[in-house]
Short mmCIF file of C-alpha atoms in Angstrom, two decimals:
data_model
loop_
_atom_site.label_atom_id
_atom_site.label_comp_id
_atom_site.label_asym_id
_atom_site.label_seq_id
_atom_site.Cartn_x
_atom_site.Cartn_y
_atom_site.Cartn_z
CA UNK A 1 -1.13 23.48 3.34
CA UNK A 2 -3.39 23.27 6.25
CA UNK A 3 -2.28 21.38 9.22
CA UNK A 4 -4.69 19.52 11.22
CA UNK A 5 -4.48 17.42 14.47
CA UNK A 6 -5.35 13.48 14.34
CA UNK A 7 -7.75 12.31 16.25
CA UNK A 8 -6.95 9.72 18.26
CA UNK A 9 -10.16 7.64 19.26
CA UNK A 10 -10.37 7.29 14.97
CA UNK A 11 -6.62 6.27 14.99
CA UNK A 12 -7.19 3.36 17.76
CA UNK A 13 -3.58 1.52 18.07
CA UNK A 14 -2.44 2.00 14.91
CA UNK A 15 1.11 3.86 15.78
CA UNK A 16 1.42 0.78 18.34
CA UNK A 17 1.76 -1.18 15.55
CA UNK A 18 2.85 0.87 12.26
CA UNK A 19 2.29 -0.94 8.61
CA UNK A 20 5.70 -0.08 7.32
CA UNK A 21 6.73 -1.67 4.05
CA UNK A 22 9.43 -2.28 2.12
CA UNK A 23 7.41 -1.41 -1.00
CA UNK A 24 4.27 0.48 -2.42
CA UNK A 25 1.35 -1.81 -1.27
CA UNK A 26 -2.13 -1.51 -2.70
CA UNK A 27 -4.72 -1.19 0.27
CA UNK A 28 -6.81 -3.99 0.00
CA UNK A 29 -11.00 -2.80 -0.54
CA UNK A 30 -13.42 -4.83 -2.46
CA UNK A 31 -15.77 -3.79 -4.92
CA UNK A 32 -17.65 -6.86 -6.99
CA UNK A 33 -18.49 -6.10 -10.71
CA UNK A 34 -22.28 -6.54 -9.88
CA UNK A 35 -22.40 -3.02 -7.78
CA UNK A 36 -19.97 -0.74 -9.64
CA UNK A 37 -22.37 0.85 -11.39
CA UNK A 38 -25.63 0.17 -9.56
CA UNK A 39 -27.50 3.02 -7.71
CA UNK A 40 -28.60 2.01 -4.15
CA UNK A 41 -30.19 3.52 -1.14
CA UNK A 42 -28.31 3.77 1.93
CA UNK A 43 -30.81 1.04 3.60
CA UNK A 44 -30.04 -1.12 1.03
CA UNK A 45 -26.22 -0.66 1.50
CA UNK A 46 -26.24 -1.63 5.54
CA UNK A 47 -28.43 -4.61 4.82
CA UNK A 48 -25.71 -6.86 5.15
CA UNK A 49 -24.73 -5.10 8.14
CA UNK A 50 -27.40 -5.55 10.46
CA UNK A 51 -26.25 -8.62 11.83
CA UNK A 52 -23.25 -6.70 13.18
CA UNK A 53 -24.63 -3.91 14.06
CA UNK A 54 -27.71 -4.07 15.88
CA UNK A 55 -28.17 -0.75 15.77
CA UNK A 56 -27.50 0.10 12.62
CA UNK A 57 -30.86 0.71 11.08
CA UNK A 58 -31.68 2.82 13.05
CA UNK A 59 -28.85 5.16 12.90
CA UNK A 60 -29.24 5.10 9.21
CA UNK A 61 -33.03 6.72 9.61
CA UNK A 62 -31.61 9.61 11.76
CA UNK A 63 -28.82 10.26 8.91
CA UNK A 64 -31.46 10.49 6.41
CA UNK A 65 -33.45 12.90 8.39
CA UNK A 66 -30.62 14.96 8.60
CA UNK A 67 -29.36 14.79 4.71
CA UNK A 68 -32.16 16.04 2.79
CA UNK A 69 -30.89 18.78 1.41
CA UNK A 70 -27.06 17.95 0.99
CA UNK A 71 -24.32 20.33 -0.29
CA UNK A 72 -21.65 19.75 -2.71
CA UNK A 73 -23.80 18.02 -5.53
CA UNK A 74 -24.29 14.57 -2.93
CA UNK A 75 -27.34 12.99 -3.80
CA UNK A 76 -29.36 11.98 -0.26
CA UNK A 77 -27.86 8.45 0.10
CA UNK A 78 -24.60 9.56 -0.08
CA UNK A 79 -24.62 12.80 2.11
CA UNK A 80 -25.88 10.15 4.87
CA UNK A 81 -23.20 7.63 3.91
CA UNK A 82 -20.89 10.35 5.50
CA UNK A 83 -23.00 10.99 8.31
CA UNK A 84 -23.49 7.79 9.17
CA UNK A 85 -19.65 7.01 9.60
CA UNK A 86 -19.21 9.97 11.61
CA UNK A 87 -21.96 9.22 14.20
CA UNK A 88 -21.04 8.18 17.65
CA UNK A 89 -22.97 6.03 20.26
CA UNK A 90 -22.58 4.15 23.00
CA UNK A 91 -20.87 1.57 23.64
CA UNK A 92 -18.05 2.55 21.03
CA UNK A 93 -17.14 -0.67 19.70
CA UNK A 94 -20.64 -0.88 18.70
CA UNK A 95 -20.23 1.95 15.94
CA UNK A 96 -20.04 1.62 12.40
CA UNK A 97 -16.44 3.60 12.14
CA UNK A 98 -15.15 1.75 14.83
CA UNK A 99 -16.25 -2.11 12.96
CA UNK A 100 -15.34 -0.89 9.75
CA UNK A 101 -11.75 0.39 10.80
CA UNK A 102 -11.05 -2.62 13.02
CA UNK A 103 -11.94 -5.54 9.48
CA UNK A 104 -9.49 -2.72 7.51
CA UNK A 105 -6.53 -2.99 9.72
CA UNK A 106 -6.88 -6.37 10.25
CA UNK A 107 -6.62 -7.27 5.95
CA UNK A 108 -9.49 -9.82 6.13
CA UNK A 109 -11.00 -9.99 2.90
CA UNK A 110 -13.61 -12.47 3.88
CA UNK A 111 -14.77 -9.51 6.80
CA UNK A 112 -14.82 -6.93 4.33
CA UNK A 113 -17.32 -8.61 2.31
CA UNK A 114 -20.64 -7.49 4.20
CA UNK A 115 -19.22 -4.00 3.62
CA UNK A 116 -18.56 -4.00 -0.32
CA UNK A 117 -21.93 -1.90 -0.95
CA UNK A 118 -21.60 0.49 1.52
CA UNK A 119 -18.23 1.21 0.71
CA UNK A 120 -19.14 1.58 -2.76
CA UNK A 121 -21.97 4.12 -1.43
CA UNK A 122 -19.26 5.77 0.70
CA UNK A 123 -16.61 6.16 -1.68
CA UNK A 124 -18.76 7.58 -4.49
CA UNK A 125 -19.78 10.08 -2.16
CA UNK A 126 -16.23 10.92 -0.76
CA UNK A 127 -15.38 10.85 -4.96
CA UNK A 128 -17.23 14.00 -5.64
CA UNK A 129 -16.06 16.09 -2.55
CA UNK A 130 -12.75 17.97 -3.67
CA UNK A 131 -9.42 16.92 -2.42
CA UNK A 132 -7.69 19.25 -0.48
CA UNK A 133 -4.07 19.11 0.99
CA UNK A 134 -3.15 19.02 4.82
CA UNK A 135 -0.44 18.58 7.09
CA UNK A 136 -1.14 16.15 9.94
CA UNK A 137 0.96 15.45 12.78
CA UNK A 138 1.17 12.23 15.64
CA UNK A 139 3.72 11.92 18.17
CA UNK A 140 4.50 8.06 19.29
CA UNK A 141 6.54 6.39 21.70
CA UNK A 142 8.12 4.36 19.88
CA UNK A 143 11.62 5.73 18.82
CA UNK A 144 11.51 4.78 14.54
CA UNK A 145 15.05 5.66 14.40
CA UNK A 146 16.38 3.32 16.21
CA UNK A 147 14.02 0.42 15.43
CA UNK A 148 13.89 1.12 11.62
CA UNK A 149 15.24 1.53 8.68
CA UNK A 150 12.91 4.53 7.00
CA UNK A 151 14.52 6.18 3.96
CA UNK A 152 13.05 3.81 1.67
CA UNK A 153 10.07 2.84 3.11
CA UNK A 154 6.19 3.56 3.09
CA UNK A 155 3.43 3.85 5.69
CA UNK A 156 0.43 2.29 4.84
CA UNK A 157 -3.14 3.55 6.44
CA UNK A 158 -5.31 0.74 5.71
CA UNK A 159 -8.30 2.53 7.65
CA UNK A 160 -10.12 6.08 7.63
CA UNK A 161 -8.63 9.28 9.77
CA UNK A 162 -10.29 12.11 11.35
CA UNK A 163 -8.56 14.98 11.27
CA UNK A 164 -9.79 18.15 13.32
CA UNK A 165 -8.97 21.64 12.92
CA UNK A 166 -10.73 22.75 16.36
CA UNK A 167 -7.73 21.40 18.33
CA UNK A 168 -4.62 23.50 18.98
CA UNK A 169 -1.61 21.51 17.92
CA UNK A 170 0.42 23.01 21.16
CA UNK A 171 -1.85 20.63 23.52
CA UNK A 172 0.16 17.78 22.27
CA UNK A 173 2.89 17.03 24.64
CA UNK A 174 6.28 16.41 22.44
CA UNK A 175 8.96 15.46 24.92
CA UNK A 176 10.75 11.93 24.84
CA UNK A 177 8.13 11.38 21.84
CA UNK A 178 9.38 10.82 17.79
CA UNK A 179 6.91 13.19 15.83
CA UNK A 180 5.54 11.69 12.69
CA UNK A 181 5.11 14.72 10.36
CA UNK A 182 2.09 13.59 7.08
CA UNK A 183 1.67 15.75 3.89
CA UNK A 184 -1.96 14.77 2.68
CA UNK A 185 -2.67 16.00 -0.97
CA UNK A 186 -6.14 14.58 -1.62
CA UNK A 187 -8.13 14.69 2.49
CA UNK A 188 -11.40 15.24 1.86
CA UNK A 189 -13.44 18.10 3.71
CA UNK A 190 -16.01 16.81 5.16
CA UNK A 191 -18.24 19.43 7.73
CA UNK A 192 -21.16 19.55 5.78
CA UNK A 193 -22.14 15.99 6.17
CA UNK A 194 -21.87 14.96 9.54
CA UNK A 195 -22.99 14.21 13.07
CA UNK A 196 -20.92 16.89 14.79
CA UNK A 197 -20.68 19.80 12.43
CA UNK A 198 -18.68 22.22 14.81
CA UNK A 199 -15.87 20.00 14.88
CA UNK A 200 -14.66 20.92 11.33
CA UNK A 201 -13.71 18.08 10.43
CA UNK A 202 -11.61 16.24 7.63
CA UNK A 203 -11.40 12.54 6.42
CA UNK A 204 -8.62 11.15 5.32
CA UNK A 205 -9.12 7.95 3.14
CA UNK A 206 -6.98 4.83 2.89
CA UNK A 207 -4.05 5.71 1.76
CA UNK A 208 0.03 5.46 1.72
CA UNK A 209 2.99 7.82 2.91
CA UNK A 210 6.79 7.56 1.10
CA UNK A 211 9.42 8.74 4.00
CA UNK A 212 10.66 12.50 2.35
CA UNK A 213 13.68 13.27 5.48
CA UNK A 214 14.46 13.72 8.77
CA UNK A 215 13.66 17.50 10.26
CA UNK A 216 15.09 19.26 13.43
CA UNK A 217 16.31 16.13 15.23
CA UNK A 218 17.06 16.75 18.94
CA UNK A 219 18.23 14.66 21.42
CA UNK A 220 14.53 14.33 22.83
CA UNK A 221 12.76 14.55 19.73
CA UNK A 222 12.35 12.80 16.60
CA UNK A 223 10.59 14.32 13.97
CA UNK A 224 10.28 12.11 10.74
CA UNK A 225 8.51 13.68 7.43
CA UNK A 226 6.29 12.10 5.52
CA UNK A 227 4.72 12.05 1.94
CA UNK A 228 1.68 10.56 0.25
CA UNK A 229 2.32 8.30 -2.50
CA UNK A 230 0.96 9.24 -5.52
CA UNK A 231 -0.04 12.93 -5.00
CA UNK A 232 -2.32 12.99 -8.76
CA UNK A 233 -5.05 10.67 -6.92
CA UNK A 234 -5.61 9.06 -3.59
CA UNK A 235 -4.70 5.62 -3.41
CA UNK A 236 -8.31 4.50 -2.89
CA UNK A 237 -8.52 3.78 -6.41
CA UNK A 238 -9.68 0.37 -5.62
CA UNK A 239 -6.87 -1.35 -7.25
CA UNK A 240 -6.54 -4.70 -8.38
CA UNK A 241 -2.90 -5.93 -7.86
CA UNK A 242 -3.28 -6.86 -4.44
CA UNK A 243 -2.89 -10.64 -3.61
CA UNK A 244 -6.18 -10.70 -0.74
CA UNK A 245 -8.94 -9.40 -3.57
CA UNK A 246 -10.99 -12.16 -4.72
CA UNK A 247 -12.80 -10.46 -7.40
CA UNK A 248 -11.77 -7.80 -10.00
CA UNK A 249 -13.98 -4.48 -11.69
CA UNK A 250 -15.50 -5.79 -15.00
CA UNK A 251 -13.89 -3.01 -17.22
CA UNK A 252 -11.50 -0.47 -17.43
CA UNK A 253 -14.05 1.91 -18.89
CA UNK A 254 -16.75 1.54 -16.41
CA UNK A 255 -13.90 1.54 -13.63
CA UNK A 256 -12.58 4.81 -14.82
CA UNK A 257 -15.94 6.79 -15.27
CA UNK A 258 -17.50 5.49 -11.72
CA UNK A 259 -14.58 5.89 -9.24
CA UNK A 260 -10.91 7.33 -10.70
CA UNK A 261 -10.26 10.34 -11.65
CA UNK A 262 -7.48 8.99 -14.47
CA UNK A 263 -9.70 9.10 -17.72
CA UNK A 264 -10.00 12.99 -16.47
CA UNK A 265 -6.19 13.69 -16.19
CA UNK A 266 -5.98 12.77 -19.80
CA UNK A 267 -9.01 15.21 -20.82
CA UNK A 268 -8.47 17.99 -19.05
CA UNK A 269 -4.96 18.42 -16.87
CA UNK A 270 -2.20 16.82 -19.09
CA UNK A 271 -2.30 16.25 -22.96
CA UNK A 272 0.38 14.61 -25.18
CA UNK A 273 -0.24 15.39 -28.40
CA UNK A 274 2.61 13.59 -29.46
CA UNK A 275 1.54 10.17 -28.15
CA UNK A 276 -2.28 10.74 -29.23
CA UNK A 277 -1.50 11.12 -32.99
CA UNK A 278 1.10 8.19 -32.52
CA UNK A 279 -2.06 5.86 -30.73
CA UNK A 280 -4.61 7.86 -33.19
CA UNK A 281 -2.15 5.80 -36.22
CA UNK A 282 -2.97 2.54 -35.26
CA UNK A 283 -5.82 0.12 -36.91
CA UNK A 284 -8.57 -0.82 -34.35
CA UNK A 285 -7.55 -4.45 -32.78
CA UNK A 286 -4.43 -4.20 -33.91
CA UNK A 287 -0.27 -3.92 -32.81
CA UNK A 288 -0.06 -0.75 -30.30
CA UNK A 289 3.90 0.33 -30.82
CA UNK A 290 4.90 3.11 -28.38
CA UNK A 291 8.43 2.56 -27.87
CA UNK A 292 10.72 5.44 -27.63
CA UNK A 293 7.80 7.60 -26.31
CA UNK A 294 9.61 8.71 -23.53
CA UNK A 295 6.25 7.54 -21.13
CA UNK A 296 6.10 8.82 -18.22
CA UNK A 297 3.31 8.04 -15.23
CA UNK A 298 0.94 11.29 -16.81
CA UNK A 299 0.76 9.34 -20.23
CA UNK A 300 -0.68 5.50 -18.50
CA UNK A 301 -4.66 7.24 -18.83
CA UNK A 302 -4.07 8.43 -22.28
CA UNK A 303 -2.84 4.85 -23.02
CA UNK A 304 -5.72 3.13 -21.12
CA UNK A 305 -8.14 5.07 -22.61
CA UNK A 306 -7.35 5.42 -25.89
CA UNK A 307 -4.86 1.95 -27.08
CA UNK A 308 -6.41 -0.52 -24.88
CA UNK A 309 -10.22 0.74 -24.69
CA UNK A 310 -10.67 2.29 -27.53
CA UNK A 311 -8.50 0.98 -30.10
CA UNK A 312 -8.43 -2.57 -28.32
CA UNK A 313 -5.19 -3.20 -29.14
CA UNK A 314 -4.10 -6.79 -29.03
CA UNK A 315 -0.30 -6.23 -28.79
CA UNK A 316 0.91 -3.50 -26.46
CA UNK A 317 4.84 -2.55 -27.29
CA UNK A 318 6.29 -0.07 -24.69
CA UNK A 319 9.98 -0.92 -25.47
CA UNK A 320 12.61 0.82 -24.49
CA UNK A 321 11.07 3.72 -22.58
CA UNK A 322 12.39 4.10 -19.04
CA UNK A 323 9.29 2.97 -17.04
CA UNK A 324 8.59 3.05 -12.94
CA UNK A 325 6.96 1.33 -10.63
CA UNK A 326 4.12 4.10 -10.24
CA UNK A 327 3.20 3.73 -14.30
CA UNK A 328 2.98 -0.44 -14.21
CA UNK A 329 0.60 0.44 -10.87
CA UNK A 330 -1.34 2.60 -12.89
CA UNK A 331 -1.39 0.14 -16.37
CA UNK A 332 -2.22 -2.76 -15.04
CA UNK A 333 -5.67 -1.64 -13.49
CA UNK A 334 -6.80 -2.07 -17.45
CA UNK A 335 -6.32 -5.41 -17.00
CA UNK A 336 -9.02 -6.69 -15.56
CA UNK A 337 -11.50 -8.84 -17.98
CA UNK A 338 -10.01 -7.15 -20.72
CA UNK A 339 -10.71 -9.52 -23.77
CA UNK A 340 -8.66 -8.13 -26.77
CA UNK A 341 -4.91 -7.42 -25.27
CA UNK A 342 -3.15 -10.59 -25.84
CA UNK A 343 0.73 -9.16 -25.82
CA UNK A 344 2.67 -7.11 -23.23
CA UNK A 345 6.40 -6.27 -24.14
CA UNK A 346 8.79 -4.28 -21.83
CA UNK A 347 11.88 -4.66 -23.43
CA UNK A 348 14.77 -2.42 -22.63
CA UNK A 349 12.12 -0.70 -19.89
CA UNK A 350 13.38 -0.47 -16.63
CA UNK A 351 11.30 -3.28 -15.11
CA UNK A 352 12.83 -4.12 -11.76
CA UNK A 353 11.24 -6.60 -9.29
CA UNK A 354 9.59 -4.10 -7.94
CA UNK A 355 7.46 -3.84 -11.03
CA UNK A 356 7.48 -7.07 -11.67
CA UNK A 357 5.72 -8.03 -8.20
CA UNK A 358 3.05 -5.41 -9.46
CA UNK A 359 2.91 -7.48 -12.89
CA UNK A 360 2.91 -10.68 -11.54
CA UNK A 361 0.04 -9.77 -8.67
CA UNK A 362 -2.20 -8.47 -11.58
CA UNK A 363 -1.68 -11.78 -13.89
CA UNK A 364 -2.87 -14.01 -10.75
CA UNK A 365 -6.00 -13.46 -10.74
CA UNK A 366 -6.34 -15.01 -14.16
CA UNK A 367 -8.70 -12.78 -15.37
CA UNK A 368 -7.60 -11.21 -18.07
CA UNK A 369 -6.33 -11.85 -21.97
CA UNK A 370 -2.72 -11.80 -21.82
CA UNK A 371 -1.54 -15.02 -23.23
CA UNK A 372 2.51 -13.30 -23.61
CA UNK A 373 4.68 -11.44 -21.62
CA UNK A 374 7.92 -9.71 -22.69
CA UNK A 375 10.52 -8.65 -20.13
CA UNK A 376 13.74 -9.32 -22.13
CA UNK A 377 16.81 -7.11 -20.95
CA UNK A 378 15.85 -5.20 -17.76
CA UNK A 379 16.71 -5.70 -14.13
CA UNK A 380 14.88 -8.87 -12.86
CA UNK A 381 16.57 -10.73 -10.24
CA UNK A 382 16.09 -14.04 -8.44
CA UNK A 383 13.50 -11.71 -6.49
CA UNK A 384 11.52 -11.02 -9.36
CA UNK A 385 11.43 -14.19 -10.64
CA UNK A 386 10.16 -15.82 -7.24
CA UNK A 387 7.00 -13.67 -8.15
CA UNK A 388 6.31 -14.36 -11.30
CA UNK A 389 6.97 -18.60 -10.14
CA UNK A 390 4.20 -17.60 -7.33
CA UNK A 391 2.19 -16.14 -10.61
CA UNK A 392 2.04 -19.25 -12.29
CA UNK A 393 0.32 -21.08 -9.12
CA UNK A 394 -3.05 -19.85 -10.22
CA UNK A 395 -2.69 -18.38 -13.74
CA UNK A 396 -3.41 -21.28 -16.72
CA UNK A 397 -3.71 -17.97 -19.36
CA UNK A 398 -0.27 -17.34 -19.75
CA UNK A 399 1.23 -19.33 -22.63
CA UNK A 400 5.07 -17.25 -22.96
CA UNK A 401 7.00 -15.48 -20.69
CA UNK A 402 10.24 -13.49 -21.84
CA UNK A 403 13.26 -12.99 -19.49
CA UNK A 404 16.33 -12.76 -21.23
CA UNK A 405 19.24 -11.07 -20.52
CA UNK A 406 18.36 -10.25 -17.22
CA UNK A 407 20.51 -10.53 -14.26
CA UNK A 408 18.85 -13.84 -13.03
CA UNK A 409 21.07 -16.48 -11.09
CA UNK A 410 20.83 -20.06 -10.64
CA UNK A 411 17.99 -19.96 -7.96
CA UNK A 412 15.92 -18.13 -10.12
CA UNK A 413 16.34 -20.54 -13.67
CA UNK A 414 15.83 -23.05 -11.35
CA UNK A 415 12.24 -21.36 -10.22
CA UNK A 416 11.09 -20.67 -13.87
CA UNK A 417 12.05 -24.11 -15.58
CA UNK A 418 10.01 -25.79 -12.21
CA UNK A 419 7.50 -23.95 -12.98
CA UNK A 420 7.18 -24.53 -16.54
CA UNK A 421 7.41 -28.43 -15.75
CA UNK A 422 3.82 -27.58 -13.17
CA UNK A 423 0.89 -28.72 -14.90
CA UNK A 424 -0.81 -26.34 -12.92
CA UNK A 425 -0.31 -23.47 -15.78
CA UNK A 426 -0.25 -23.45 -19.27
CA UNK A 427 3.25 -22.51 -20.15
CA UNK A 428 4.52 -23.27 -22.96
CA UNK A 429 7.38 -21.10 -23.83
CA UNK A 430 9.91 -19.65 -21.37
CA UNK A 431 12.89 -17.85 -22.81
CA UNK A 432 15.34 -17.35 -20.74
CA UNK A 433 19.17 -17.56 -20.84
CA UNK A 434 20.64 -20.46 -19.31
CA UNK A 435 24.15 -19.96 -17.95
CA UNK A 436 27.16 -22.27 -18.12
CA UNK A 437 27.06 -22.23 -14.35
CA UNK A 438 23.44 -23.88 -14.54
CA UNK A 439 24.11 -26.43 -17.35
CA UNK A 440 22.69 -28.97 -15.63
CA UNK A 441 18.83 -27.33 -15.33
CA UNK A 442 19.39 -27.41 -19.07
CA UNK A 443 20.40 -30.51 -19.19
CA UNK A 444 16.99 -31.69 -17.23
CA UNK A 445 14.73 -29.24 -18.61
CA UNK A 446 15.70 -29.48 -22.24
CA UNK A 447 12.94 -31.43 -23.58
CA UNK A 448 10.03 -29.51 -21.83
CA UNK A 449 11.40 -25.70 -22.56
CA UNK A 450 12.67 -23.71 -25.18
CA UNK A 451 15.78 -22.19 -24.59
CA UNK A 452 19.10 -20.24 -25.56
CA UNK A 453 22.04 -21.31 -24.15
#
């Protein structure tokens, strides 16, 4: 693994303020349904930009003079998409990099907007450069140890990196400083396409790092290791779960083909013969039964691809297989304006609140066919359930939700039955188990809610 040295004037203030979280997050990147497939010229792209950067058309005419001929299979466009980002000028607040990194830290939505089809642009060109794996190191002031609890938490880069390999690590000065230590599976090599080729240069995209251990501690030095999340494919998958995205990717199957590399994992990297002749059984548009499959994370493309997409199944049974957080991250990017799947079941599945949050983020946006959700016997808590209450502010599709035997408390009854009584949703079943020590919710909610005492 090739280690690299960050490059600070790219980085700004960001290990000033570290993103740690308590949870996976999704980093938050629009991309509309009208542009996801469109082809469009790098002048069309910064358009919207102009009134921002003053400059910008400009700097887009002297990228295109110096992409005609670009390597790696990049058409024109998207060789100068690269160069673009990588150009400097004066004054540096003024650059595209700069703007663009500043709206992504900063998780405004609204901001981002202006950007959606030059990030499009961007990405499909990053897309078709290989991944390649680095180690990346940044030494802070702040001591994490003491301040923070890290062993199960993430760092999330919500901006673009420059990495260098032109500058000796050894320059960095290490004493009194805690060392953050980054294993990077899918940085992106990028010397071909921009302003400063003799700087060798390497991008790393927006993206999220699990906390692995502690290495060679002193009593001047910290050095804390971290992982990427989700080594198979960078997080910039565009994902759909996350609360700030107003809009969603039309389909699954356009979504996969244009910018994720899951339909491919499926196709060429992992088969499961097993679970393709079991999906391969099934009627088109009908029930999709895979319980006892023993799913893992490697199986959610064959699933996506072939139960929801191409069979268009309208009931989707994953019962009792021991599922993560990492697969319902994965599944529920098929959710999206799909317009057959009507039934979800996870019963006996290992759903935590964890995945529930991911389920429940999905299912706000109202915009897909889901009309039942089954979570009976797992591991919801009160936690869980205050996410799937916040769910129901802005969904009207869902018409049942499933929840029994699962270890929820009064609180959380409490949460559910209130928000079966909003009129704000459409629910109209909620099973759920109501315990003697909450007699009296029954007692108020009995004539508005089915349930088993």
């Amino acid at each position: 693994m090739t280690s690299v040295y960050i490059d600070n004037t790219t980085a700004g203030d960001r290990y000033n303020t570290l993103d740690i979280v308590q949870e996976p997050q999704q980093i938050c990147l629009p991309i509309y349904k009208d542009t996801i497939n469109s082809v469009i010229s790098l002048e069309d792209a910064v358009k919207p930009l102009v009134e921002c950067i003053p400059k910008i058309l400009r700097k887009v005419q002297q990228a295109k003079q110096n992409c005609q001929n670009p390597s790696d299979g990049l058409s024109s466009d998207e060789s100068a998409a690269i160069y673009l980002f990588s150009m400097r000028w004066k004054p540096d607040d003024e650059c595209l990099y700069f703007i663009l990194n500043t709206i992504l830290r900063s998780h405004d939505v609204e901001k981002l907007k202006p950007w959606n089809l030059y990030l499009k642009l961007l990405f499909s060109a990053l897309h078709r450069l290989p991944s390649i794996e680095i180690t990346f190191y940044q030494d802070i002031k702040q001591d994490l140890i003491k301040n923070k609890n890290l062993k199960e938490n993430f760092i999330v880069f919500r901006d673009f990196t420059f990495c260098s390999l032109s500058i000796p690590l050894s320059q960095k000065s290490t004493r009194n400083r805690t060392i953050l230590e980054f294993k990077c599976h899918n940085a992106k090599f990028i010397e071909r396409h921009i302003f400063n080729s003799d700087k060798n240069e390497i991008l790393l995209m927006p993206t999220q790092f699990q906390f692995t251990k502690y290495v060679d501690r002193r009593n001047d030095l910290d050095i804390i290791q971290f992982e990427e999340y989700n080594k198979s494919s960078p997080l910039i998958t565009f994902p759909i779960i996350f609360k700030q995205i107003h809009e969603s990717i039309t389909s699954m199957k356009k979504f996969t083909s244009t910018v994720t590399p899951m339909n491919t994992l499926s196709d060429t990297l992992y088969r499961n013969s097993k679970l393709e002749r079991q999906i391969a059984s099934h009627l088109l548009r009908s029930q999709m039964n895979l319980t006892y499959q023993n799913l893992t994370v490697n199986d959610v493309p064959i699933i996506i691809k072939q139960a929801i997409i191409d069979k268009q199944c309208t009931k989707l049974l994953l019962d009792n297989n021991s599922l993560n957080v990492e697969f319902i991250s994965n599944l529920v990017l098929a959710l999206p304006n799909n317009t057959t799947l009507q039934e979800l079941h996870f019963f006996r599945a290992n759903i935590d609140d964890k995945c529930v949050q991911i389920l429940a983020q999905a299912l706000a946006f109202n915009n897909s066919s889901v009309t039942l959700l089954g979570l009976n016997y797992n591991s919801i808590t009160d936690i869980g359930v205050q996410y799937l209450a916040e769910m129901f502010n802005t969904n009207t599709i869902l018409t049942c939700l499933q929840v029994r035997s699962n270890p929820i408390r009064k609180k959380g009854i409490k949460l559910l039955l209130n928000a079966r009584h909003d009129p704000r949703n459409n629910l109209q079943q909620l099973d759920i188990d109501i315990k003697k020590s909450s007699i009296n919710f029954e007692r108020i909610f009995k004539s508005i809610c089915h349930l088993e005492t």
